[in-house]
Short mmCIF file of C-alpha atoms in Angstrom, two decimals:
data_model
loop_
_atom_site.label_atom_id
_atom_site.label_comp_id
_atom_site.label_asym_id
_atom_site.label_seq_id
_atom_site.Cartn_x
_atom_site.Cartn_y
_atom_site.Cartn_z
CA UNK A 205 3.64 14.25 -5.70
CA UNK A 206 2.76 11.06 -3.83
CA UNK A 207 4.43 10.87 -0.42
CA UNK A 208 4.75 7.41 1.12
CA UNK A 209 5.79 7.45 4.73
CA UNK A 210 6.82 4.71 7.16
CA UNK A 211 7.01 6.40 10.58
CA UNK A 212 8.18 3.24 12.37
CA UNK A 213 10.21 0.33 11.00
CA UNK A 214 8.35 -2.55 12.60
CA UNK A 215 5.38 -4.88 12.17
CA UNK A 216 3.25 -6.84 14.62
CA UNK A 217 2.65 -9.70 12.15
CA UNK A 218 4.90 -12.06 10.22
CA UNK A 219 3.01 -12.65 6.97
CA UNK A 220 4.48 -15.51 4.96
CA UNK A 221 4.62 -13.51 1.74
CA UNK A 222 6.35 -10.53 3.41
CA UNK A 223 10.05 -9.80 4.00
CA UNK A 224 9.32 -9.61 7.71
CA UNK A 225 9.74 -13.39 7.68
CA UNK A 226 13.36 -12.88 6.60
CA UNK A 227 15.16 -12.70 9.95
CA UNK A 228 18.34 -11.24 8.46
CA UNK A 229 16.42 -8.48 6.70
CA UNK A 230 14.31 -7.65 9.76
CA UNK A 231 17.49 -7.01 11.74
CA UNK A 232 18.13 -4.03 9.44
CA UNK A 233 14.65 -2.56 9.93
CA UNK A 234 15.03 -0.34 12.94
CA UNK A 235 14.05 3.16 13.90
CA UNK A 236 11.13 5.46 14.58
CA UNK A 237 10.63 9.09 13.64
CA UNK A 238 10.91 11.59 16.47
CA UNK A 239 8.41 14.42 16.88
CA UNK A 240 11.01 16.89 15.61
CA UNK A 241 11.72 14.76 12.52
CA UNK A 242 8.02 14.48 11.72
CA UNK A 243 7.66 18.26 11.90
CA UNK A 244 10.71 18.71 9.66
CA UNK A 245 9.40 16.22 7.11
CA UNK A 246 6.01 17.89 7.08
CA UNK A 247 7.52 21.33 6.47
CA UNK A 248 9.73 19.93 3.70
CA UNK A 249 7.24 17.95 1.63
CA UNK A 250 3.64 17.81 2.85
CA UNK A 251 2.77 21.06 1.10
CA UNK A 252 3.71 19.42 -2.22
CA UNK A 253 1.79 16.20 -1.63
CA UNK A 254 -1.39 15.34 -3.47
CA UNK A 255 -1.56 12.13 -1.45
CA UNK A 256 0.04 11.03 1.80
CA UNK A 257 0.27 7.26 2.17
CA UNK A 258 1.19 6.23 5.72
CA UNK A 259 2.45 2.65 5.95
CA UNK A 260 4.26 1.29 2.90
CA UNK A 261 6.30 -1.68 4.05
CA UNK A 262 5.73 -1.58 7.80
CA UNK A 263 2.74 -1.35 10.18
CA UNK A 264 1.72 2.27 10.91
CA UNK A 265 -0.63 1.47 13.80
CA UNK A 266 2.49 0.69 15.88
CA UNK A 267 3.28 4.40 15.72
CA UNK A 268 1.66 5.84 18.84
CA UNK A 269 1.12 9.31 17.40
CA UNK A 270 -0.59 8.19 14.21
CA UNK A 271 -3.69 10.40 14.66
CA UNK A 272 -1.43 13.41 15.22
CA UNK A 273 0.46 12.55 12.02
CA UNK A 274 -2.79 12.41 10.05
CA UNK A 275 -3.90 15.72 11.55
CA UNK A 276 -0.54 17.26 10.61
CA UNK A 277 -1.08 16.19 7.01
CA UNK A 278 -4.44 17.95 6.99
CA UNK A 279 -2.85 21.01 8.59
CA UNK A 280 -0.65 21.20 5.48
CA UNK A 281 -3.77 20.68 3.33
CA UNK A 282 -2.83 17.30 1.88
CA UNK A 283 -5.94 16.44 -0.19
CA UNK A 284 -5.95 12.68 0.45
CA UNK A 285 -4.46 10.71 3.34
CA UNK A 286 -4.49 6.92 3.53
CA UNK A 287 -2.97 4.30 5.82
CA UNK A 288 -2.05 0.75 4.82
CA UNK A 289 -2.52 -1.64 7.73
CA UNK A 290 -3.14 -5.25 8.67
CA UNK A 291 -5.94 -3.86 10.90
CA UNK A 292 -5.17 -6.17 13.82
CA UNK A 293 -4.62 -3.23 16.16
CA UNK A 294 -7.59 -1.22 14.92
CA UNK A 295 -10.58 -1.06 17.25
CA UNK A 296 -13.67 1.01 16.51
CA UNK A 297 -12.38 3.71 18.88
CA UNK A 298 -8.94 3.87 17.26
CA UNK A 299 -10.41 3.91 13.75
CA UNK A 300 -12.73 6.75 14.73
CA UNK A 301 -9.83 8.70 16.22
CA UNK A 302 -8.05 8.53 12.86
CA UNK A 303 -11.18 9.61 11.01
CA UNK A 304 -11.63 12.58 13.34
CA UNK A 305 -8.04 13.57 12.54
CA UNK A 306 -8.93 13.67 8.84
CA UNK A 307 -8.06 10.24 7.44
CA UNK A 308 -9.59 9.61 4.00
CA UNK A 309 -8.89 5.91 3.48
CA UNK A 310 -8.03 2.67 5.21
CA UNK A 311 -6.17 0.18 3.01
CA UNK A 312 -6.22 -3.23 4.68
CA UNK A 313 -4.12 -6.25 3.77
CA UNK A 314 -5.85 -9.62 3.45
CA UNK A 315 -4.15 -12.89 2.47
CA UNK A 316 -6.92 -15.36 3.21
CA UNK A 317 -10.72 -15.31 3.27
CA UNK A 318 -11.24 -18.10 5.81
CA UNK A 319 -9.89 -18.13 9.36
CA UNK A 320 -7.53 -21.05 8.64
CA UNK A 321 -5.97 -19.52 5.54
CA UNK A 322 -5.84 -16.02 7.00
CA UNK A 323 -4.01 -17.05 10.16
CA UNK A 324 -1.75 -19.43 8.24
CA UNK A 325 -0.54 -16.75 5.80
CA UNK A 326 -0.69 -13.79 8.17
CA UNK A 327 1.59 -15.10 10.90
CA UNK A 328 0.55 -13.82 14.34
CA UNK A 329 -2.59 -12.43 12.71
CA UNK A 330 -5.94 -12.78 14.48
CA UNK A 331 -8.89 -13.41 12.16
CA UNK A 332 -11.46 -12.21 14.70
CA UNK A 333 -9.61 -8.92 15.19
CA UNK A 334 -9.55 -8.36 11.44
CA UNK A 335 -13.26 -9.11 11.19
CA UNK A 336 -13.97 -6.72 14.05
CA UNK A 337 -12.08 -3.96 12.24
CA UNK A 338 -14.16 -4.54 9.10
CA UNK A 339 -17.33 -4.36 11.20
CA UNK A 340 -16.08 -1.11 12.73
CA UNK A 341 -15.65 0.39 9.25
CA UNK A 342 -19.24 -0.50 8.40
CA UNK A 343 -20.49 1.04 11.66
CA UNK A 344 -18.56 4.29 11.15
CA UNK A 345 -19.92 4.98 7.68
CA UNK A 346 -22.99 6.76 9.03
CA UNK A 347 -20.80 9.38 10.72
CA UNK A 348 -17.77 9.83 8.45
CA UNK A 349 -16.96 10.05 4.74
CA UNK A 350 -14.07 7.68 4.04
CA UNK A 351 -13.00 4.78 1.84
CA UNK A 352 -11.90 1.24 2.67
CA UNK A 353 -9.68 -0.63 0.23
CA UNK A 354 -9.03 -4.35 0.63
CA UNK A 355 -5.73 -5.54 -0.86
CA UNK A 356 -5.74 -9.28 -1.54
CA UNK A 357 -2.41 -10.78 -2.59
CA UNK A 358 -3.08 -14.19 -4.08
CA UNK A 359 -0.98 -17.28 -4.68
CA UNK A 360 -1.51 -20.90 -5.66
CA UNK A 361 -2.82 -21.76 -2.20
CA UNK A 362 -5.16 -18.90 -1.26
CA UNK A 363 -6.78 -18.01 -4.60
CA UNK A 364 -9.67 -20.46 -4.82
CA UNK A 365 -11.40 -19.18 -1.68
CA UNK A 366 -11.33 -15.61 -2.97
CA UNK A 367 -14.67 -16.20 -4.72
CA UNK A 368 -16.25 -16.60 -1.26
CA UNK A 369 -15.05 -13.26 0.11
CA UNK A 370 -18.59 -11.86 0.28
CA UNK A 371 -19.69 -14.85 2.35
CA UNK A 372 -17.24 -13.82 5.05
CA UNK A 373 -17.13 -10.02 4.83
CA UNK A 374 -19.93 -7.49 4.59
CA UNK A 375 -19.99 -5.88 1.16
CA UNK A 376 -20.95 -2.62 2.84
CA UNK A 377 -17.71 -2.53 4.84
CA UNK A 378 -15.39 -1.75 1.92
CA UNK A 379 -15.38 0.27 -1.30
CA UNK A 380 -12.46 -1.08 -3.31
CA UNK A 381 -11.20 -4.63 -3.83
CA UNK A 382 -7.69 -4.80 -5.24
CA UNK A 383 -6.46 -8.23 -6.33
CA UNK A 384 -2.84 -8.81 -7.23
CA UNK A 385 -0.59 -11.84 -7.73
CA UNK A 386 2.25 -12.68 -5.38
CA UNK A 387 5.60 -11.16 -6.28
CA UNK A 388 9.05 -11.88 -4.92
CA UNK A 389 9.92 -9.12 -2.46
CA UNK A 390 12.73 -10.82 -0.59
CA UNK A 391 13.66 -14.05 1.13
CA UNK A 392 10.12 -14.74 2.31
CA UNK A 393 8.85 -17.82 4.14
CA UNK A 394 6.36 -18.58 1.37
CA UNK A 395 8.23 -18.89 -1.90
CA UNK A 396 5.88 -20.39 -4.48
CA UNK A 397 5.69 -17.51 -6.94
CA UNK A 398 4.28 -19.54 -9.83
CA UNK A 399 0.59 -18.74 -10.39
CA UNK A 400 0.45 -19.98 -13.98
CA UNK A 401 -1.63 -22.97 -12.89
CA UNK A 402 -4.47 -20.58 -12.01
CA UNK A 403 -5.01 -19.28 -15.55
CA UNK A 404 -8.26 -21.15 -16.10
CA UNK A 405 -9.63 -20.70 -12.59
CA UNK A 406 -8.70 -17.00 -12.63
CA UNK A 407 -11.26 -15.94 -15.21
CA UNK A 408 -14.04 -17.95 -13.55
CA UNK A 409 -13.29 -16.57 -10.10
CA UNK A 410 -12.94 -12.98 -11.31
CA UNK A 411 -16.29 -13.37 -13.06
CA UNK A 412 -17.97 -14.29 -9.76
CA UNK A 413 -16.25 -11.43 -7.94
CA UNK A 414 -17.20 -8.88 -10.61
CA UNK A 415 -20.84 -9.75 -10.21
CA UNK A 416 -20.71 -9.39 -6.41
CA UNK A 417 -18.76 -6.12 -6.62
CA UNK A 418 -21.38 -4.69 -8.95
CA UNK A 419 -24.11 -5.74 -6.53
CA UNK A 420 -22.40 -3.91 -3.66
CA UNK A 421 -21.17 -0.94 -5.71
CA UNK A 422 -17.53 -1.87 -5.09
CA UNK A 423 -14.71 -0.83 -7.40
CA UNK A 424 -12.73 -3.89 -8.52
CA UNK A 425 -9.05 -3.59 -9.45
CA UNK A 426 -7.65 -6.77 -10.94
CA UNK A 427 -5.02 -7.75 -13.55
CA UNK A 428 -6.39 -8.52 -17.00
CA UNK A 429 -5.07 -12.06 -16.83
CA UNK A 430 -2.54 -14.28 -15.08
CA UNK A 431 1.00 -13.67 -16.28
CA UNK A 432 0.39 -10.30 -17.90
CA UNK A 433 2.27 -8.39 -15.24
CA UNK A 434 5.52 -10.28 -15.77
CA UNK A 435 5.88 -9.95 -19.53
CA UNK A 436 9.32 -8.45 -20.09
CA UNK A 437 8.42 -7.12 -23.55
CA UNK A 438 5.46 -5.12 -22.31
CA UNK A 439 6.19 -1.41 -21.97
CA UNK A 440 4.48 0.30 -19.10
CA UNK A 441 4.53 3.96 -20.07
CA UNK A 442 3.09 5.01 -16.71
CA UNK A 443 6.44 4.18 -15.05
CA UNK A 444 8.66 6.74 -16.73
CA UNK A 445 8.21 9.62 -14.28
CA UNK A 446 7.66 7.38 -11.25
CA UNK A 447 10.99 8.28 -9.64
CA UNK A 448 10.15 11.97 -9.93
CA UNK A 449 6.61 11.93 -8.56
CA UNK A 450 6.98 9.30 -5.82
CA UNK A 451 8.67 10.22 -2.54
CA UNK A 452 9.42 7.49 0.01
CA UNK A 453 10.32 8.50 3.57
CA UNK A 454 11.31 6.42 6.61
CA UNK A 455 13.42 7.01 9.74
CA UNK A 456 16.46 6.11 7.63
CA UNK A 457 15.64 7.51 4.19
CA UNK A 458 14.13 10.56 2.51
CA UNK A 459 13.47 10.33 -1.26
CA UNK A 460 17.08 10.41 -2.54
CA UNK A 461 20.26 9.06 -0.97
CA UNK A 462 22.13 12.35 -1.38
CA UNK A 463 19.37 14.53 0.07
CA UNK A 464 20.50 15.79 3.47
CA UNK A 465 16.95 16.62 4.51
CA UNK A 466 17.81 17.64 8.06
CA UNK A 467 20.15 20.37 6.85
CA UNK A 468 19.03 21.13 3.28
CA UNK A 469 15.65 22.31 2.06
CA UNK A 470 13.71 20.38 -0.56
CA UNK A 471 13.76 23.41 -2.87
CA UNK A 472 17.53 23.92 -2.64
CA UNK A 473 18.15 20.23 -3.22
CA UNK A 474 15.96 20.19 -6.34
CA UNK A 475 17.78 23.25 -7.64
CA UNK A 476 21.15 21.66 -6.94
CA UNK A 477 20.38 18.49 -8.89
CA UNK A 478 18.43 20.19 -11.69
CA UNK A 479 15.31 18.22 -10.81
CA UNK A 480 12.90 20.22 -13.01
CA UNK A 481 15.05 19.86 -16.13
CA UNK A 482 15.63 16.19 -15.44
CA UNK A 483 11.90 15.60 -15.06
CA UNK A 484 11.17 17.32 -18.38
CA UNK A 485 13.87 15.27 -20.13
CA UNK A 486 12.47 12.01 -18.84
CA UNK A 487 9.01 12.74 -20.23
CA UNK A 488 10.60 12.06 -23.62
CA UNK A 489 12.49 8.87 -22.77
CA UNK A 490 13.03 6.39 -25.58
CA UNK A 491 11.23 3.06 -25.74
CA UNK A 492 14.51 1.27 -24.99
CA UNK A 493 14.84 3.26 -21.77
CA UNK A 494 11.25 2.51 -20.83
CA UNK A 495 11.84 -1.21 -21.34
CA UNK A 496 14.63 -1.13 -18.77
CA UNK A 497 12.34 0.18 -16.04
CA UNK A 498 10.70 -2.09 -13.51
CA UNK A 499 7.13 -2.74 -14.59
CA UNK A 500 4.25 -1.48 -12.50
CA UNK A 501 1.32 -3.85 -12.36
CA UNK A 502 -1.43 -2.99 -14.85
CA UNK A 503 -4.99 -3.33 -13.64
CA UNK A 504 -8.33 -3.70 -15.35
CA UNK A 505 -10.71 -1.34 -13.59
CA UNK A 506 -14.36 -2.24 -13.21
CA UNK A 507 -16.57 0.80 -12.66
CA UNK A 508 -19.88 -0.02 -11.07
#
């Protein structure tokens, strides 16, 4: 099971493509897990997790006990622990503290290669701080075994400069480059979701990036082509057990709405709802049922 955990419902940035620019929505995002709640969550689910992803829709580095949370995951023998962060609060010392606790991966969000574009799209973001974090990752590689994934969400206005990413960031500072098109995730400040005009430029740019990724032994994850992800007639068969293998947790939510996790055990809840039987049934869902599911983005993977 993949456990995705937001320990604090806040963010230090206001990225234009993120729902944190929706003032009405942000008003609803409140809360932080207490020490007791973290311990309860860990005892309930960490032992079942193959991966613990800390930071899903909020900024985990705002959580003051983040290293302790990572260490707790390792105490429960979670094989792989990753955080998703904008990296603006990560210094070399803080990054090393997380690695000492057992962190396996940093996933960093990037919405612009140049200083101007980065700070324009990542409201309140500091380009120099992000660059310093990337330099810290490169410096720590000699002491720790960990991965760095760069997530680049592109749109009509930040795509062209993507081909210059290796002119601005050291290819030895990251291991995975994940490129994905903008998607509507709320009433965001930036609302141009049409990337169809990039169809021709996309293949050329991806060609340049593939070559550079091969040179630096970086794994590239990128959609096959512009527009493929939004085809309504395309069945994504990897989605059909998503709701049964993905567990989202925040100060206000734990996996299912009717799961009283503070009073009920995970095992008793699963027994009550017939989770195992339901999971088996959904392995054999019909194609019509699969078509009704939200599509997950398909990626072409380049192994170097």
